[in-house]
CSV table of C-alpha atoms and ligand atoms in Angstrom, one decimal:
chain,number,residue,atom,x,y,z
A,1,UNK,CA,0.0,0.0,0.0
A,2,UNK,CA,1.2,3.5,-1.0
A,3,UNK,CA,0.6,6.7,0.5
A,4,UNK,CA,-1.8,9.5,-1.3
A,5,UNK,CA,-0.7,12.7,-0.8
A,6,UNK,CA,-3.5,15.6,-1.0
A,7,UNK,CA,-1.7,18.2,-2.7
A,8,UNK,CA,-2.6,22.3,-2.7
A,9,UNK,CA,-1.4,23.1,-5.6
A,10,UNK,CA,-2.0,27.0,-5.2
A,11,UNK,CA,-4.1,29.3,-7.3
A,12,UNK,CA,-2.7,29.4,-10.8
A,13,UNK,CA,0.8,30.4,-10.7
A,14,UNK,CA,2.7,27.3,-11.3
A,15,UNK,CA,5.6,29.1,-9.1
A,16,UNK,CA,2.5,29.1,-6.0
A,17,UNK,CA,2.8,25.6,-4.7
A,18,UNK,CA,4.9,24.4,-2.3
A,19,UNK,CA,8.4,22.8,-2.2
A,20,UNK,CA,6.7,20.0,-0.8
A,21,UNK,CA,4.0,19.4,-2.8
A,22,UNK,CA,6.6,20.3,-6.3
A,23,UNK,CA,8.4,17.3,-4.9
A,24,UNK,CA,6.3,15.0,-4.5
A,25,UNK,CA,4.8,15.5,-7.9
A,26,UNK,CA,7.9,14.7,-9.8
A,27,UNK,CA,8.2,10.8,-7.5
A,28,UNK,CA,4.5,10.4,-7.7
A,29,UNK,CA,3.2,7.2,-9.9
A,30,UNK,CA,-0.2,8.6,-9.9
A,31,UNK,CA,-1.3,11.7,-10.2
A,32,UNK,CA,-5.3,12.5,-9.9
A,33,UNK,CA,-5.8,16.1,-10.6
A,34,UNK,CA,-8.5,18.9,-11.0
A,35,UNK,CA,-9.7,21.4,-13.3
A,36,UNK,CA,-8.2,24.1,-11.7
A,37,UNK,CA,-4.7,22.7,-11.9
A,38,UNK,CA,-1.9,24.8,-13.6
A,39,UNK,CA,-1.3,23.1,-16.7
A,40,UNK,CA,2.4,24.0,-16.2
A,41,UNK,CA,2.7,22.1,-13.2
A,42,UNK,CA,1.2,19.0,-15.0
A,43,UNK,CA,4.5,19.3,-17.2
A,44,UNK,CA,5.9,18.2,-13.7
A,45,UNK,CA,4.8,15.0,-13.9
A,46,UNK,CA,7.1,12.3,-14.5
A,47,UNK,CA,7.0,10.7,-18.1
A,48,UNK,CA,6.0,7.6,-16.9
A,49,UNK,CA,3.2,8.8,-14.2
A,50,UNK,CA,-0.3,7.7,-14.6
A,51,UNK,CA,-2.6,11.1,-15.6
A,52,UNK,CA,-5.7,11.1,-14.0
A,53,UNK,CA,-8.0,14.3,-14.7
A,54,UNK,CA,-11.0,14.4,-12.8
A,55,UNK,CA,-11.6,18.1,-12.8
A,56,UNK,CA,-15.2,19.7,-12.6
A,57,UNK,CA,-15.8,22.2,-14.2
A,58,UNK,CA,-18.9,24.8,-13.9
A,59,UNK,CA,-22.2,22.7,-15.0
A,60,UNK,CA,-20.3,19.4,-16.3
A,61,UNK,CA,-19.9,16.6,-13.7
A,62,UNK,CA,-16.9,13.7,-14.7
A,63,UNK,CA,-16.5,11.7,-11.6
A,64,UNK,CA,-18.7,11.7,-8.5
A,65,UNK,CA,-16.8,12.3,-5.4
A,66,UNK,CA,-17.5,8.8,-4.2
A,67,UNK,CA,-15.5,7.3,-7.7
A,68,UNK,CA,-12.7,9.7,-7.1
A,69,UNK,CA,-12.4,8.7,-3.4
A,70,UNK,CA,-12.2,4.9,-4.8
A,71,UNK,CA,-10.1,5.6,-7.9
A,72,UNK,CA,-7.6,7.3,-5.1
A,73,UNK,CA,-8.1,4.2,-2.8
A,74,UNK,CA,-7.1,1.8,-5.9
A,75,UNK,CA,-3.9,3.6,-6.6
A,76,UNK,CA,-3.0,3.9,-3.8
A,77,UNK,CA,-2.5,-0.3,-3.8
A,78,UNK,CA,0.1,-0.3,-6.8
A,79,UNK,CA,1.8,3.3,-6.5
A,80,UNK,CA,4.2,4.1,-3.5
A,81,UNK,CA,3.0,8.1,-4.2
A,82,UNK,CA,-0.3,8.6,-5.1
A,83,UNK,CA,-0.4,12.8,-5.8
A,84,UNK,CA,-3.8,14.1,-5.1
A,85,UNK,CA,-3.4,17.5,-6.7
A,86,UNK,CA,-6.5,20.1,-5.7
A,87,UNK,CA,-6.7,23.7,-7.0
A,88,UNK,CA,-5.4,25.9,-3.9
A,89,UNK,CA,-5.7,24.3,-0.9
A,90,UNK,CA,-7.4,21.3,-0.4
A,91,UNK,CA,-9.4,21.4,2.6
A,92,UNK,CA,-10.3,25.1,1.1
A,93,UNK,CA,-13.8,24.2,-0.6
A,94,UNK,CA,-12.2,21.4,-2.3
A,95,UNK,CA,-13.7,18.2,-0.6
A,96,UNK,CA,-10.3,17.2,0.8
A,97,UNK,CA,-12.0,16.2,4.1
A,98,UNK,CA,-14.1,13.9,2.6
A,99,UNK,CA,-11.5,11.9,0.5
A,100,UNK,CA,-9.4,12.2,3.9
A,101,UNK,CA,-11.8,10.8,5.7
A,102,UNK,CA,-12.7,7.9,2.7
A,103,UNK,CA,-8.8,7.2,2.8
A,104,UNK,CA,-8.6,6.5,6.1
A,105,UNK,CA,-12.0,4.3,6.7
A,106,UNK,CA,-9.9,2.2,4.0
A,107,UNK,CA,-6.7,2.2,5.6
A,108,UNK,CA,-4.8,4.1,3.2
A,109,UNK,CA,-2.6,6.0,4.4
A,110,UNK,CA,-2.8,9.6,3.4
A,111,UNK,CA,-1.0,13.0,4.3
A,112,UNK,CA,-2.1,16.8,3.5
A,113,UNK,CA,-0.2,19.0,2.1
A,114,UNK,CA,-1.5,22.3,2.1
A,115,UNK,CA,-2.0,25.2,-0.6
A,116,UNK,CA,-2.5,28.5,-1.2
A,117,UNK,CA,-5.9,29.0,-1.4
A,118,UNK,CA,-7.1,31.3,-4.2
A,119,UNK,CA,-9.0,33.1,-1.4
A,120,UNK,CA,-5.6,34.6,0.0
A,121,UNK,CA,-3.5,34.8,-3.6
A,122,UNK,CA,-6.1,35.9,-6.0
A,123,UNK,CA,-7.2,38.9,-3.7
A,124,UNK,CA,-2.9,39.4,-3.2
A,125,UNK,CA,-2.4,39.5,-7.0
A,126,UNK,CA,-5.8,42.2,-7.5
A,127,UNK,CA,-4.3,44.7,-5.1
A,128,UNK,CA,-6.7,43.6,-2.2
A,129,UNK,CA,-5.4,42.9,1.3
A,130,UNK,CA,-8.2,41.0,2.8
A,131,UNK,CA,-7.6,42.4,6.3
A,132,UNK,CA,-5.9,46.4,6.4
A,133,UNK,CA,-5.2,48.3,10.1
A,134,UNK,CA,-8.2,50.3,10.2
A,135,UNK,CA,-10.1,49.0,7.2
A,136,UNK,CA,-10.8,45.5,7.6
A,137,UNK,CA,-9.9,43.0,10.8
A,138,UNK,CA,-11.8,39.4,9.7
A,139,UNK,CA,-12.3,37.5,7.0
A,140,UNK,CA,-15.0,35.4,6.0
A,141,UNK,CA,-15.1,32.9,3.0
A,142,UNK,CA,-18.5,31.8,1.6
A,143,UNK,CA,-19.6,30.2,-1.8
A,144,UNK,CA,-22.0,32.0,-3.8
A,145,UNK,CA,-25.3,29.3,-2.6
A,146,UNK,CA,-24.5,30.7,0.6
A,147,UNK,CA,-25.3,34.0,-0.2
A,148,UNK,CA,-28.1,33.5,-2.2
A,149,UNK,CA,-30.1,31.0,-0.4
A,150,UNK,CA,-33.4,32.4,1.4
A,151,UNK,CA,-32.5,34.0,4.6
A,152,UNK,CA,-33.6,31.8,7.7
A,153,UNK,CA,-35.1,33.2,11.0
A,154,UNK,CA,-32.9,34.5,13.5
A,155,UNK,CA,-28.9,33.9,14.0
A,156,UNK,CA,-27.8,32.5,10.7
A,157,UNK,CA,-28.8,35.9,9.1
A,158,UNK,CA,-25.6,38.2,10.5
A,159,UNK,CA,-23.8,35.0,11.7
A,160,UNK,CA,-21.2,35.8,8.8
A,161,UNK,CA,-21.7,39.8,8.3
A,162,UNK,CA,-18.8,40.2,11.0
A,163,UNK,CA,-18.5,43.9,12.1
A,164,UNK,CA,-15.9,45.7,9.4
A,165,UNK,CA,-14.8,42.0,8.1
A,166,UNK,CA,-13.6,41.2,4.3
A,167,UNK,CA,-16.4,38.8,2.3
A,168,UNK,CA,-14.5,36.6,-0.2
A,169,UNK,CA,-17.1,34.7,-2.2
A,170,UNK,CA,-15.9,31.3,-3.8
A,171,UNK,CA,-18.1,30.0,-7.1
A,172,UNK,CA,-20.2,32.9,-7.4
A,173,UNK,CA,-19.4,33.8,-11.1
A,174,UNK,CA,-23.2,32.9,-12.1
A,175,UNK,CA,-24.7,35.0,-9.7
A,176,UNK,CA,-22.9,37.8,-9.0
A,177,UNK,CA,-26.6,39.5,-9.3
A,178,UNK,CA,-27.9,37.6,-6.5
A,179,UNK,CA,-25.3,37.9,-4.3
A,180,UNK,CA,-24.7,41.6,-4.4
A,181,UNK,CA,-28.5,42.2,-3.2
A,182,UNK,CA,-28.3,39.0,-1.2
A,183,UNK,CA,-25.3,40.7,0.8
A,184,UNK,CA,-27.3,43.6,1.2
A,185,UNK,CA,-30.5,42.2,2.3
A,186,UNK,CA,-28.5,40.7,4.9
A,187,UNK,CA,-27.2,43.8,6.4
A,188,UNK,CA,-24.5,45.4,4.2
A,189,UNK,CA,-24.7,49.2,2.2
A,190,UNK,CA,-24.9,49.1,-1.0
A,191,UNK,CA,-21.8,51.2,-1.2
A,192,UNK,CA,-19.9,48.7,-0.2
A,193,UNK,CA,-16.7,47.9,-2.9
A,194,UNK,CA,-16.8,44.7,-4.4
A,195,UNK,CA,-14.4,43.3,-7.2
A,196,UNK,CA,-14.8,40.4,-9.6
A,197,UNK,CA,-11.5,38.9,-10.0
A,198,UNK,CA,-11.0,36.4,-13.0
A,199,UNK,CA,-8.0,34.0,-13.7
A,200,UNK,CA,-6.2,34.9,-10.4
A,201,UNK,CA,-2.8,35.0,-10.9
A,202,UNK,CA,-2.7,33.5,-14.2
A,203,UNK,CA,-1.6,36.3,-16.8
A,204,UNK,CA,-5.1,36.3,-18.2
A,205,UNK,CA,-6.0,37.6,-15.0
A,206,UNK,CA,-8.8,40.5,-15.1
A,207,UNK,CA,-10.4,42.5,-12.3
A,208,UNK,CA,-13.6,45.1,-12.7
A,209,UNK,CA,-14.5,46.6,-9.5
A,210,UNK,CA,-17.3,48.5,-8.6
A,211,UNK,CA,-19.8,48.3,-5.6
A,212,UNK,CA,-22.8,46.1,-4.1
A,213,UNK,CA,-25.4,48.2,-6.3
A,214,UNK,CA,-23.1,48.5,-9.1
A,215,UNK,CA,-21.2,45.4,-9.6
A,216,UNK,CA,-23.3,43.4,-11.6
A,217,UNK,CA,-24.0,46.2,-14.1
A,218,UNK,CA,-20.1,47.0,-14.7
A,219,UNK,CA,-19.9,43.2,-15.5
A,220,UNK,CA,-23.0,43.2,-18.4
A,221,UNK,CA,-21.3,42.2,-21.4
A,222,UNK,CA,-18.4,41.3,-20.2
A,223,UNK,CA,-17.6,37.8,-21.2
A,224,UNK,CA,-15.6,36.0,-17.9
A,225,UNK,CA,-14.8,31.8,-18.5
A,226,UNK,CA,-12.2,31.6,-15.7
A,227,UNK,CA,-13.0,30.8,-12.0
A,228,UNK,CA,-13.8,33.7,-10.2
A,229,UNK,CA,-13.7,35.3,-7.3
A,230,UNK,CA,-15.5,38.0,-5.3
A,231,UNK,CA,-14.3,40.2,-2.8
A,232,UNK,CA,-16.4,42.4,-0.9
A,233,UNK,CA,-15.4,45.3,1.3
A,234,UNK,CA,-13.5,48.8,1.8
A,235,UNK,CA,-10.3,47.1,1.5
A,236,UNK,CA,-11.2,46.5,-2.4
A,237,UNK,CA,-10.7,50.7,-2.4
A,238,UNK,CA,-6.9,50.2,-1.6
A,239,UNK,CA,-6.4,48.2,-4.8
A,240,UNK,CA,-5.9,51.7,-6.7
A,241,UNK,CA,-3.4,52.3,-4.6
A,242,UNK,CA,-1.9,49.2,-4.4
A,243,UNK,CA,-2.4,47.0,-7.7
A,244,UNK,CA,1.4,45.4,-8.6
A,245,UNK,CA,0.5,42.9,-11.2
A,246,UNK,CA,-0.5,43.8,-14.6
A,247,UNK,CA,-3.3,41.8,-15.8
A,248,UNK,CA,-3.8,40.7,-19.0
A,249,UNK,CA,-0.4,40.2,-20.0
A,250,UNK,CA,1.7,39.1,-17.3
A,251,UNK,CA,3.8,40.9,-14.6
A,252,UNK,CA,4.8,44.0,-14.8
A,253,UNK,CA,8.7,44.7,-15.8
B,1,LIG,C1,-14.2,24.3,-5.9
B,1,LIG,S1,-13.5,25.8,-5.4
B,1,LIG,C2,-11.9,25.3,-5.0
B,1,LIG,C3,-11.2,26.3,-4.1
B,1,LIG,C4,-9.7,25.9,-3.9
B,1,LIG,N1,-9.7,24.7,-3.1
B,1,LIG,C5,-8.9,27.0,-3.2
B,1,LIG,O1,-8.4,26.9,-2.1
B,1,LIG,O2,-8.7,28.0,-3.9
B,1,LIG,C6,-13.4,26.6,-6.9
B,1,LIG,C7,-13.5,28.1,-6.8
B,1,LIG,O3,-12.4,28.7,-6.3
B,1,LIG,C8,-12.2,30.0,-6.9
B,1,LIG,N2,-10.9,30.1,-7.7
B,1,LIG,C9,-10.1,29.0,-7.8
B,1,LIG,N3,-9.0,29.4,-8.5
B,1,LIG,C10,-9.2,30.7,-8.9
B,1,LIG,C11,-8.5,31.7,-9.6
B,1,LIG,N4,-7.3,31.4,-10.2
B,1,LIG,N5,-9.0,32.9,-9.8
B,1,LIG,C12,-10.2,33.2,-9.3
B,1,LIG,N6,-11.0,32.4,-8.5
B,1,LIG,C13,-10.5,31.1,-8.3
B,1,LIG,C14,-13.4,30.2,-7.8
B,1,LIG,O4,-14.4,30.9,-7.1
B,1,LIG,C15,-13.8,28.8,-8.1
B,1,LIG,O5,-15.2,28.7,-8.5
């Protein structure tokens, strides 16, 4: 029996994931990997290494989590490394727990190796600190469903809207709509800055920011096919003064 490493593999940026998990995926002998992966860092791979792409992407569905968790527990009996390689980090939204916890009921033996979650990076590379002195001192991450489900009676209503805190909203891309007026039904001003970012660190990335009552407008006719992330707060103003990265076209210099 091998051992399956579950493998952040960062953002986008090839040049994001760690020394760890780089090293394990040149020794792996299997390497099961998402959608969201860096193609570069599939060059990685060692020639002989099996490929195993079983990435979903927004409305298609190519293996349920149940046959990935049993693909990963069948490798893991003729492969000493088994790379399970997640778009940023895998216990970030990315159903790592559950093939953890599938791993171990089989008695594979399994270690995590954690990522940079898009939800740090991707903000980093638009300009955004999520927390500033002053500005912002939490951070809450939510996925679009979240947002836009009905409001239920009583706590649940603020029990994310924490007092000056950053919103980062995973998976929203659809219904950027909905979740600007869902976050303010729930409590927030429609002045509030929000940004769409695109392609986070890749150097297709693309940003268009705006505000809760304004942000799906600016977007209208705007075509965006990368994962996408929102961020929501008045520490999306500091990206004017702060932006580094030049988007659509690489760094900058
Ligand atoms: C299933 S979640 C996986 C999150 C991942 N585990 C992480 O830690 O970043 C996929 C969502 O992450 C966000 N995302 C991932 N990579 C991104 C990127 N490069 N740019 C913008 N958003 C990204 C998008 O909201 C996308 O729909």
């Amino acid at each position: 029996m091998g051992t399956v490493y579950l493998v952040g593999a960062g953002p986008g940026d090839p040049d994001l994931i760690t020394r760890k998990g780089a090293r394990l995926l040149k020794v792996a002998g299997a390497v099961v990997h998402d959608a969201l992966v860096s193609p570069k860092l599939l060059d990685e791979v060692s020639v002989g290494a099996e490929l195993h792409d079983v990435g979903r992407r927004a409305g298609t569905k190519r293996l349920e989590q149940s046959q990935v968790n049993e693909l990963l527990i069948e490798l893991a009996a003729s492969h000493e490394v088994v790379v399970r390689l997640k778009g940023g980090d895998p216990f970030v939204f990315g159903r790592g727990g559950e093939e953890a916890i599938a791993l171990k009921a089989a008695g594979v033996s399994f270690e995590v190796v954690p990522g940079v979650t898009s939800g740090v990076a991707v903000p980093a590379y638009a300009g955004i600190p999520l927390t500033h002195r002053g500005i912002a001192s939490s951070v809450t991450f939510l996925t679009g469903h979240q947002v836009t489900s009905p409001i239920a009676a009583g706590s649940e209503r603020t029990a994310w809207l924490i007092g000056d805190g950053t919103i980062v909203v995973f998976m929203g891309l659809l219904r950027v709509d909905a979740i600007a007026r869902g976050l303010v039904e729930r409590g927030l001003s429609p002045e509030t800055p929000a940004a769409l970012i695109e392609s986070g660190t890749y150097p297709s990335q693309r940003t268009v920011t705006g505000t809760l009552a304004d942000i799906g407008d600016r977007l209208r006719g705007i075509e965006v096919s990368g994962p996408a992330l929102i961020v929501v707060g008045e520490v999306v103003a500091l990206r004017d003064r702060i932006r580094w990265f030049q988007e659509e076209g690489g760094r900058p210099g």
